[in-house]
CSV table of C-alpha atoms in Angstrom, one decimal:
chain,number,residue,atom,x,y,z
A,1,THR,CA,-7.2,2.2,6.2
A,2,GLY,CA,-6.9,0.0,9.3
A,3,ALA,CA,-7.0,2.8,11.8
A,4,THR,CA,-9.6,2.2,14.5
A,5,VAL,CA,-11.1,3.9,17.5
A,6,ILE,CA,-12.5,0.7,18.9
A,7,VAL,CA,-11.1,-0.7,22.1
A,8,GLY,CA,-11.7,-4.2,23.2
A,9,ILE,CA,-12.2,-5.6,19.7
A,10,GLU,CA,-12.1,-9.2,20.9
A,11,ASN,CA,-15.3,-8.5,23.0
A,12,LEU,CA,-17.3,-7.2,20.0
A,13,PRO,CA,-20.2,-9.3,18.6
A,14,GLU,CA,-19.0,-11.5,15.7
A,15,GLY,CA,-21.5,-9.7,13.4
A,16,LEU,CA,-19.7,-6.4,14.0
A,17,LYS,CA,-16.3,-8.0,13.4
A,18,LEU,CA,-17.6,-9.5,10.2
A,19,TRP,CA,-19.1,-6.2,9.1
A,20,ARG,CA,-15.7,-4.5,9.6
A,21,SER,CA,-14.0,-7.2,7.5
A,22,ILE,CA,-16.6,-7.0,4.7
A,23,MET,CA,-16.2,-3.2,4.5
A,24,GLN,CA,-12.4,-3.6,3.9
A,25,TRP,CA,-12.9,-6.5,1.5
A,26,LEU,CA,-15.3,-4.5,-0.7
A,27,GLY,CA,-13.0,-1.5,-0.5
A,28,GLY,CA,-10.1,-3.6,-1.8
A,29,ILE,CA,-11.8,-4.9,-4.9
A,30,GLY,CA,-13.3,-1.4,-5.5
A,31,ILE,CA,-9.9,0.3,-5.5
A,32,ILE,CA,-8.4,-2.2,-8.0
A,33,VAL,CA,-11.1,-1.5,-10.5
A,34,VAL,CA,-10.9,2.3,-9.9
A,35,ALA,CA,-7.1,2.2,-10.3
A,36,MET,CA,-7.1,0.2,-13.5
A,37,VAL,CA,-10.2,1.5,-15.3
A,38,PHE,CA,-10.9,5.1,-14.1
A,39,LEU,CA,-7.7,6.7,-12.8
A,40,PRO,CA,-5.8,6.2,-16.1
A,41,GLU,CA,-8.7,7.9,-17.9
A,42,LEU,CA,-8.6,10.8,-15.4
A,43,ARG,CA,-4.8,11.0,-15.9
A,44,VAL,CA,-4.3,11.0,-12.1
A,45,GLY,CA,-0.7,10.8,-10.7
A,46,GLY,CA,0.8,9.2,-13.8
A,47,MET,CA,-1.7,6.4,-13.9
A,48,GLN,CA,-2.3,7.1,-17.6
A,49,ILE,CA,0.9,5.1,-18.2
A,50,PHE,CA,-1.3,2.0,-17.5
A,51,GLN,CA,-3.8,2.8,-20.2
A,52,SER,CA,-1.8,0.8,-22.8
A,53,GLU,CA,-0.5,-1.5,-20.0
A,54,ALA,CA,-3.9,-2.6,-19.1
A,55,PHE,CA,-5.6,-2.8,-22.5
A,56,ASP,CA,-3.4,-2.5,-25.5
A,57,THR,CA,-0.5,-4.7,-24.5
A,58,MET,CA,-2.9,-7.4,-23.4
A,59,GLY,CA,-3.8,-7.6,-27.1
A,60,LYS,CA,-7.0,-9.3,-28.2
A,61,ILE,CA,-7.2,-11.5,-25.1
A,62,LEU,CA,-9.2,-9.0,-23.0
A,63,PRO,CA,-10.1,-6.0,-25.1
A,64,ARG,CA,-12.8,-4.6,-22.8
A,65,ALA,CA,-12.5,-3.0,-19.4
A,66,ALA,CA,-15.7,-4.6,-18.2
A,67,GLU,CA,-14.2,-8.1,-18.9
A,68,ILE,CA,-11.0,-7.2,-17.1
A,69,SER,CA,-13.0,-6.0,-14.1
A,70,SER,CA,-15.1,-9.2,-13.9
A,71,ARG,CA,-12.0,-11.4,-14.1
A,72,ILE,CA,-10.2,-9.4,-11.5
A,73,SER,CA,-13.2,-9.9,-9.2
A,74,VAL,CA,-13.1,-13.7,-9.7
A,75,ILE,CA,-9.3,-13.7,-9.0
A,76,TYR,CA,-9.9,-11.5,-5.9
A,77,VAL,CA,-12.5,-14.0,-4.5
A,78,ALA,CA,-10.3,-17.0,-5.3
A,79,ILE,CA,-7.2,-15.5,-3.5
A,80,THR,CA,-9.4,-14.6,-0.5
A,81,LEU,CA,-10.7,-18.2,-0.3
A,82,LEU,CA,-7.2,-19.6,-0.6
A,83,CYS,CA,-6.0,-17.2,2.1
A,84,ALA,CA,-8.8,-18.2,4.4
A,85,LEU,CA,-8.0,-21.9,3.9
A,86,SER,CA,-4.3,-21.2,4.6
A,87,TYR,CA,-5.1,-19.4,7.8
A,88,SER,CA,-7.3,-22.4,8.8
A,89,ILE,CA,-4.4,-24.8,8.2
A,90,ALA,CA,-2.1,-22.5,10.1
A,91,GLY,CA,-4.3,-22.9,13.2
A,92,LEU,CA,-6.9,-20.1,13.1
A,93,ASN,CA,-10.6,-21.0,13.8
A,94,ALA,CA,-13.0,-20.7,10.9
A,95,PHE,CA,-14.3,-17.2,11.8
A,96,ASP,CA,-10.9,-15.7,12.3
A,97,SER,CA,-9.7,-17.4,9.1
A,98,ILE,CA,-12.5,-15.8,7.0
A,99,THR,CA,-12.4,-12.3,8.5
A,100,HIS,CA,-8.6,-12.0,8.5
A,101,ALA,CA,-8.5,-13.4,4.9
A,102,MET,CA,-10.8,-10.5,3.9
A,103,THR,CA,-8.7,-7.8,5.6
A,104,THR,CA,-5.4,-9.4,4.4
A,105,VAL,CA,-6.2,-9.6,0.7
A,106,ALA,CA,-7.8,-6.1,0.9
A,107,THR,CA,-4.5,-4.9,2.7
A,108,GLY,CA,-6.9,-3.3,5.1
A,109,GLY,CA,-5.5,-4.5,8.4
A,110,PHE,CA,-8.5,-4.9,10.7
A,111,ALA,CA,-7.9,-7.7,13.1
A,112,ASN,CA,-10.3,-9.3,15.6
A,113,TYR,CA,-8.0,-8.6,18.5
A,114,ASP,CA,-6.5,-5.4,20.1
A,115,SER,CA,-3.1,-7.0,19.8
A,116,SER,CA,-3.6,-7.6,16.1
A,117,PHE,CA,-1.4,-10.5,14.9
A,118,GLY,CA,0.4,-10.5,18.2
A,119,ALA,CA,-2.4,-12.8,19.3
A,120,PHE,CA,-1.2,-15.5,16.8
A,121,GLY,CA,1.8,-17.8,16.4
A,122,ALA,CA,4.3,-18.3,13.6
A,123,GLY,CA,2.0,-20.0,11.1
A,124,PRO,CA,-0.5,-17.1,10.6
A,125,HIS,CA,2.4,-14.6,10.5
A,126,TYR,CA,4.0,-16.4,7.5
A,127,VAL,CA,0.6,-16.9,5.8
A,128,GLY,CA,-0.3,-13.2,6.3
A,129,SER,CA,3.1,-12.1,4.9
A,130,ILE,CA,2.6,-14.2,1.7
A,131,PHE,CA,-0.9,-13.0,1.0
A,132,MET,CA,-0.2,-9.4,1.8
A,133,ILE,CA,2.6,-9.6,-0.9
A,134,LEU,CA,0.2,-11.3,-3.4
A,135,ALA,CA,-2.4,-8.6,-2.8
A,136,ALA,CA,0.1,-5.9,-3.4
A,137,LEU,CA,0.9,-7.2,-6.9
A,138,PRO,CA,-0.9,-5.8,-10.0
A,139,PHE,CA,-4.1,-7.9,-10.4
A,140,VAL,CA,-4.1,-7.3,-14.1
A,141,ARG,CA,-1.0,-9.6,-14.2
A,142,TYR,CA,-3.1,-12.3,-12.6
A,143,VAL,CA,-5.7,-11.8,-15.3
A,144,GLN,CA,-3.0,-12.3,-18.0
A,145,LEU,CA,-1.8,-15.4,-16.1
A,146,ILE,CA,-5.1,-17.2,-16.1
A,147,SER,CA,-5.9,-16.0,-19.7
A,148,GLY,CA,-3.1,-18.0,-21.2
A,149,GLY,CA,-0.3,-15.5,-21.0
A,150,GLY,CA,1.8,-17.6,-18.7
A,151,ALA,CA,4.0,-16.4,-15.8
A,152,LYS,CA,6.2,-14.2,-18.1
A,153,PRO,CA,4.1,-11.0,-17.6
A,154,LEU,CA,4.7,-11.3,-13.8
A,155,TRP,CA,8.5,-11.6,-14.0
A,156,ALA,CA,8.8,-9.2,-16.9
A,157,ASP,CA,7.0,-6.4,-15.0
A,158,SER,CA,9.8,-4.1,-13.7
A,159,GLN,CA,7.4,-2.8,-11.0
A,160,ILE,CA,7.0,-6.3,-9.6
A,161,ARG,CA,10.8,-6.9,-9.7
A,162,THR,CA,11.4,-3.6,-7.9
A,163,PHE,CA,8.7,-4.4,-5.4
A,164,PHE,CA,10.4,-7.7,-4.5
A,165,PHE,CA,13.8,-6.1,-4.4
A,166,VAL,CA,12.5,-3.5,-1.9
A,167,ILE,CA,10.9,-6.2,0.3
A,168,PHE,CA,14.1,-8.3,0.3
A,169,SER,CA,16.3,-5.2,1.1
A,170,LEU,CA,14.1,-3.9,3.9
A,171,VAL,CA,13.5,-7.3,5.5
A,172,PHE,CA,17.2,-8.1,5.3
A,173,VAL,CA,18.2,-4.8,7.0
A,174,MET,CA,15.5,-5.0,9.7
A,175,THR,CA,16.3,-8.7,10.4
A,176,LEU,CA,20.0,-7.8,10.9
A,177,TRP,CA,19.0,-5.0,13.2
A,178,LEU,CA,16.7,-7.2,15.4
A,179,TRP,CA,19.4,-10.0,15.5
A,180,ARG,CA,22.0,-7.5,16.6
A,181,THR,CA,19.9,-5.6,19.0
A,182,PHE,CA,17.4,-8.1,20.5
A,183,HIS,CA,17.0,-11.6,19.4
A,184,GLY,CA,20.3,-12.9,18.3
A,185,PHE,CA,20.4,-15.2,15.4
A,186,SER,CA,16.8,-16.5,15.6
A,187,GLU,CA,13.7,-17.3,13.6
A,188,LEU,CA,11.7,-14.9,15.7
A,189,GLY,CA,13.8,-11.9,14.5
A,190,PHE,CA,13.4,-12.8,10.9
A,191,ARG,CA,9.6,-13.4,11.3
A,192,GLU,CA,8.9,-10.2,13.1
A,193,ALA,CA,11.0,-8.2,10.5
A,194,LEU,CA,9.3,-10.0,7.6
A,195,PHE,CA,5.7,-9.6,8.8
A,196,ASN,CA,5.9,-6.0,10.1
A,197,VAL,CA,7.9,-4.7,7.1
A,198,VAL,CA,5.5,-6.3,4.6
A,199,SER,CA,2.5,-5.1,6.6
A,200,ILE,CA,3.6,-1.5,6.7
A,201,LEU,CA,5.0,-1.5,3.1
A,202,THR,CA,1.8,-2.7,1.6
A,203,GLY,CA,-0.3,-0.4,3.8
A,204,THR,CA,-2.1,-3.3,5.5
A,205,GLY,CA,-1.3,-2.1,9.0
A,206,TYR,CA,-1.2,-5.4,10.9
A,207,ALA,CA,1.3,-5.6,13.7
A,208,SER,CA,2.8,-8.7,15.4
A,209,ALA,CA,4.9,-6.7,17.8
A,210,ASP,CA,5.3,-3.2,19.1
A,211,TYR,CA,8.1,-2.0,16.8
A,212,MET,CA,8.2,1.3,18.8
A,213,GLN,CA,10.3,-0.7,21.2
A,214,TRP,CA,12.9,-1.6,18.5
A,215,GLY,CA,14.8,1.6,18.8
A,216,PRO,CA,15.0,4.9,16.9
A,217,PHE,CA,16.5,3.3,13.7
A,218,ALA,CA,13.6,0.9,13.4
A,219,VAL,CA,11.0,3.6,14.1
A,220,THR,CA,12.4,5.9,11.5
A,221,MET,CA,12.6,3.1,9.0
A,222,PHE,CA,8.9,2.2,9.5
A,223,PHE,CA,7.9,5.8,9.0
A,224,PHE,CA,9.5,5.9,5.5
A,225,ILE,CA,8.5,2.3,4.7
A,226,GLY,CA,4.8,3.4,5.0
A,227,LEU,CA,5.4,6.0,2.3
A,228,ILE,CA,6.5,3.5,-0.4
A,229,GLY,CA,3.4,1.3,-1.0
A,230,GLY,CA,2.8,-1.6,-3.3
A,231,CYS,CA,2.2,-1.9,-7.0
A,232,ALA,CA,-0.3,0.0,-9.1
A,233,GLY,CA,-3.5,-1.9,-9.8
A,234,SER,CA,-3.3,-3.8,-6.4
A,235,THR,CA,-5.2,-3.3,-3.2
A,236,ALA,CA,-2.1,-1.7,-1.7
A,237,CYS,CA,-1.9,2.0,-1.0
A,238,SER,CA,0.5,4.9,-0.5
A,239,VAL,CA,2.7,6.4,-3.2
A,240,LYS,CA,3.2,3.1,-5.2
A,241,ILE,CA,6.4,1.6,-6.6
A,242,PHE,CA,5.9,2.8,-10.2
A,243,ARG,CA,6.0,6.5,-9.2
A,244,TYR,CA,9.3,6.0,-7.5
A,245,GLN,CA,10.6,4.3,-10.6
A,246,LEU,CA,9.5,7.2,-12.8
A,247,LEU,CA,10.9,9.7,-10.3
A,248,PHE,CA,14.3,8.0,-10.3
A,249,ALA,CA,14.2,7.6,-14.1
A,250,SER,CA,13.6,11.3,-14.4
A,251,ILE,CA,16.4,12.2,-12.0
A,252,LYS,CA,18.8,9.9,-13.9
A,253,ALA,CA,17.9,11.5,-17.2
A,254,GLN,CA,18.4,15.0,-15.7
A,255,ILE,CA,21.8,14.1,-14.3
A,256,ARG,CA,22.9,12.8,-17.7
A,257,ARG,CA,21.7,16.0,-19.4
A,258,ILE,CA,23.8,18.0,-16.9
A,259,HIS,CA,26.8,15.8,-17.6
A,260,SER,CA,26.3,15.9,-21.4
A,261,PRO,CA,24.3,19.1,-22.3
A,262,HIS,CA,24.1,18.2,-26.0
A,263,GLY,CA,22.9,14.6,-25.5
A,264,VAL,CA,19.3,13.5,-25.7
A,265,PHE,CA,18.2,11.5,-22.7
A,266,THR,CA,14.6,10.3,-22.3
A,267,PRO,CA,13.3,8.6,-19.1
A,268,ARG,CA,12.0,5.1,-19.8
A,269,TYR,CA,9.6,2.8,-18.1
A,270,GLN,CA,9.4,-0.9,-19.0
A,271,GLY,CA,11.8,0.0,-21.9
A,272,ARG,CA,9.4,2.5,-23.3
A,273,PRO,CA,10.0,6.3,-23.4
A,274,VAL,CA,7.9,8.2,-20.9
A,275,GLY,CA,6.2,11.5,-22.1
A,276,ASP,CA,6.4,14.8,-20.3
A,277,ASP,CA,2.7,14.7,-19.4
A,278,ILE,CA,3.2,11.5,-17.4
A,279,LEU,CA,6.3,12.8,-15.6
A,280,ASN,CA,4.6,16.1,-14.8
A,281,SER,CA,1.6,14.2,-13.4
A,282,VAL,CA,3.9,12.1,-11.2
A,283,MET,CA,5.9,15.1,-10.0
A,284,ALA,CA,2.6,16.9,-9.2
A,285,PHE,CA,1.4,13.9,-7.2
A,286,PHE,CA,4.6,13.8,-5.2
A,287,VAL,CA,4.4,17.5,-4.4
A,288,ALA,CA,0.7,17.3,-3.5
A,289,PHE,CA,1.3,14.3,-1.3
A,290,MET,CA,4.1,15.9,0.6
A,291,VAL,CA,2.2,19.2,1.0
A,292,ALA,CA,-0.9,17.3,2.1
A,293,ILE,CA,1.2,15.6,4.8
A,294,GLY,CA,2.5,18.9,6.0
A,295,VAL,CA,-1.0,20.6,6.0
A,296,VAL,CA,-2.7,17.7,7.8
A,297,GLY,CA,0.2,17.5,10.3
A,298,VAL,CA,-0.1,21.2,11.1
A,299,LEU,CA,-3.9,20.9,11.5
A,300,LEU,CA,-3.4,17.9,13.9
A,301,ALA,CA,-0.9,19.9,15.9
A,302,LEU,CA,-3.4,22.7,16.2
A,303,THR,CA,-5.7,20.3,18.0
A,304,GLY,CA,-3.1,19.7,20.6
A,305,LEU,CA,-1.3,16.6,19.4
A,306,ASP,CA,2.5,16.3,19.8
A,307,PHE,CA,4.8,16.4,16.8
A,308,ILE,CA,5.4,12.6,16.4
A,309,THR,CA,1.7,11.9,16.7
A,310,SER,CA,0.8,14.7,14.3
A,311,ILE,CA,3.2,14.0,11.5
A,312,SER,CA,3.0,10.2,11.7
A,313,GLY,CA,-0.8,10.3,11.9
A,314,ALA,CA,-1.0,12.6,8.8
A,315,ALA,CA,1.3,10.2,6.9
A,316,ALA,CA,-0.5,7.1,8.1
A,317,ALA,CA,-3.9,8.5,7.1
A,318,LEU,CA,-2.9,9.9,3.7
A,319,ALA,CA,-0.9,6.8,2.8
A,320,ASN,CA,-3.7,4.6,4.2
A,321,VAL,CA,-1.3,2.6,6.4
A,322,GLY,CA,-3.3,2.7,9.6
A,323,PRO,CA,-1.0,2.7,12.6
A,324,GLY,CA,1.2,5.7,13.2
A,325,LEU,CA,4.1,6.2,15.6
A,326,GLY,CA,4.2,7.0,19.2
A,327,ASN,CA,2.6,5.5,22.3
A,328,GLU,CA,-0.9,6.7,21.4
A,329,ILE,CA,-1.4,5.7,17.7
A,330,GLY,CA,1.5,3.4,17.3
A,331,PRO,CA,1.2,-0.4,16.7
A,332,ALA,CA,0.4,-1.0,20.4
A,333,GLY,CA,-2.3,1.7,20.5
A,334,ASN,CA,-5.1,3.1,18.4
A,335,TYR,CA,-6.9,6.4,17.6
A,336,ALA,CA,-9.5,6.2,20.4
A,337,GLY,CA,-7.8,8.7,22.6
A,338,LEU,CA,-7.6,11.5,20.0
A,339,ASN,CA,-9.8,14.5,20.3
A,340,ASP,CA,-12.9,14.8,18.0
A,341,ALA,CA,-11.3,17.5,15.8
A,342,ALA,CA,-8.3,15.2,15.1
A,343,LYS,CA,-10.5,12.3,14.3
A,344,TRP,CA,-12.5,14.4,11.7
A,345,ILE,CA,-9.2,15.7,10.1
A,346,LEU,CA,-7.8,12.1,9.9
A,347,ALA,CA,-11.1,10.8,8.5
A,348,MET,CA,-11.0,13.3,5.6
A,349,ALA,CA,-7.3,12.7,5.1
A,350,MET,CA,-8.0,8.9,4.7
A,351,LEU,CA,-10.5,9.6,2.0
A,352,VAL,CA,-8.2,12.0,0.2
A,353,GLY,CA,-5.3,9.5,0.3
A,354,ARG,CA,-7.4,6.5,-0.9
A,355,LEU,CA,-8.6,8.5,-3.9
A,356,GLU,CA,-5.0,9.3,-5.0
A,357,ILE,CA,-5.1,12.9,-3.7
A,358,MET,CA,-5.0,14.6,-7.2
A,359,ALA,CA,-8.5,13.4,-8.1
A,360,VAL,CA,-9.9,15.0,-4.9
A,361,PHE,CA,-8.0,18.2,-5.5
A,362,THR,CA,-9.4,18.3,-9.0
A,363,ILE,CA,-13.0,17.8,-7.8
A,364,ILE,CA,-12.8,20.6,-5.2
A,365,SER,CA,-11.2,23.1,-7.6
A,366,TRP,CA,-13.1,26.1,-8.9
A,367,HIS,CA,-12.2,25.3,-12.5
A,368,PHE,CA,-13.8,21.9,-12.3
A,369,TRP,CA,-17.2,23.2,-11.3
A,370,ARG,CA,-17.1,26.2,-13.5
A,371,ALA,CA,-16.5,24.0,-16.5
C-alpha cells in the first residue's frame, strides 16, 4: 500500500530496506496474476469482462492462463530491470536504483527516505513518472506486444486511451494551478504536478513535495484522484479506469432511454455490448467501495481521529494509495502517530481494498460457508 509507521527510514539497515522493497515487488506481480486469472472467474467487480479479453481475443497465440502468467512475470522482471537502469542513469546509487525500481513497478511507493522522492532531483522524478505509468497499464497488452501482436492492442484499448486522457487532463489542470499560485511559468511546477498526480492516480504513493501546502483546491483534487486508479490487469489499485467507463456507459444509456422511452440502448465497452450481469457487478462494487469508506472512516473517528484524517485514511487504505491528507498522515507525515486501534482498522482495510472488496465480502458471508 505504501503506508508506513516507520520513522527515520534512511537510518534503517539496508537489509530491511531491501526486504520492504521485495515485499512490494512480489505483491505487484501477484496482484496482476490474480486480477487476470482468478478475479474474472470469481466475477468480482465486473472483472468477468476480461475473461474474453485475456484469453479469447488473444486467439491461439496464448491459449493458456499459465502461459500468460509466466510471460507476464518475464515482462515484469524486464520492466523492473529497465527501471533500475534508468534510475541509475538519472543519478541514483545502485542500491537506491534497485529498491526504488521494485517499488515503482509494483506501484507500492516505499522509498528509502522519510522525504520520499523529495530527496531526489529532476531526473528520478521523470523516470519514476514514466515507469509508474507503464506499471499502471494492462500487462496482458505487453504480452500481446512481445507475442507478435504489434503495438495496435495498446492503442486500440479504450481503457489505455482513457487512462492517458485522465493523466493529461489532471496534470494540465494541476500544472496551471501551481504556475498561477506558486511557481510561475517554470519546469518545477510541471514536474511536481506530473510526478505527484501520476503517483496518487496509480496508487503508488510517492511524494516529491508536500501537496498539503498547495491550497484547498489541490488537496481536494488529490483526494479524488486517489479514487480513480490505473488500468485493470496492472499493478495499480483503487477503483480502476474500466469501471468508470462502464459506469458512464450505463449512465449514458439510461439518459438516452429516458429521452427516447421506446428506443433500445445497450451500454458498450470496446465496441461490444455489456451484459446486465457485468453492469450489476460494477454497480455493486461502487456501492460496496463507498460504503466501506464510510464504515472505515466512522471506525477511525471512534478511535479519536479528526474528520480529515479519518475519511482520507479510510480512502487511502481501501484504495491502496498510501498517504492520506492532513498533517499527520499526509505526504509529509506517516501513520506512526496513530493509535493502535486505528492501525489495526487500517491494516484490515488495506487487505480488503487490495483484494477488490467484493471477494472479501463474499468470503465472510454466511452463504459462502453454508454452501
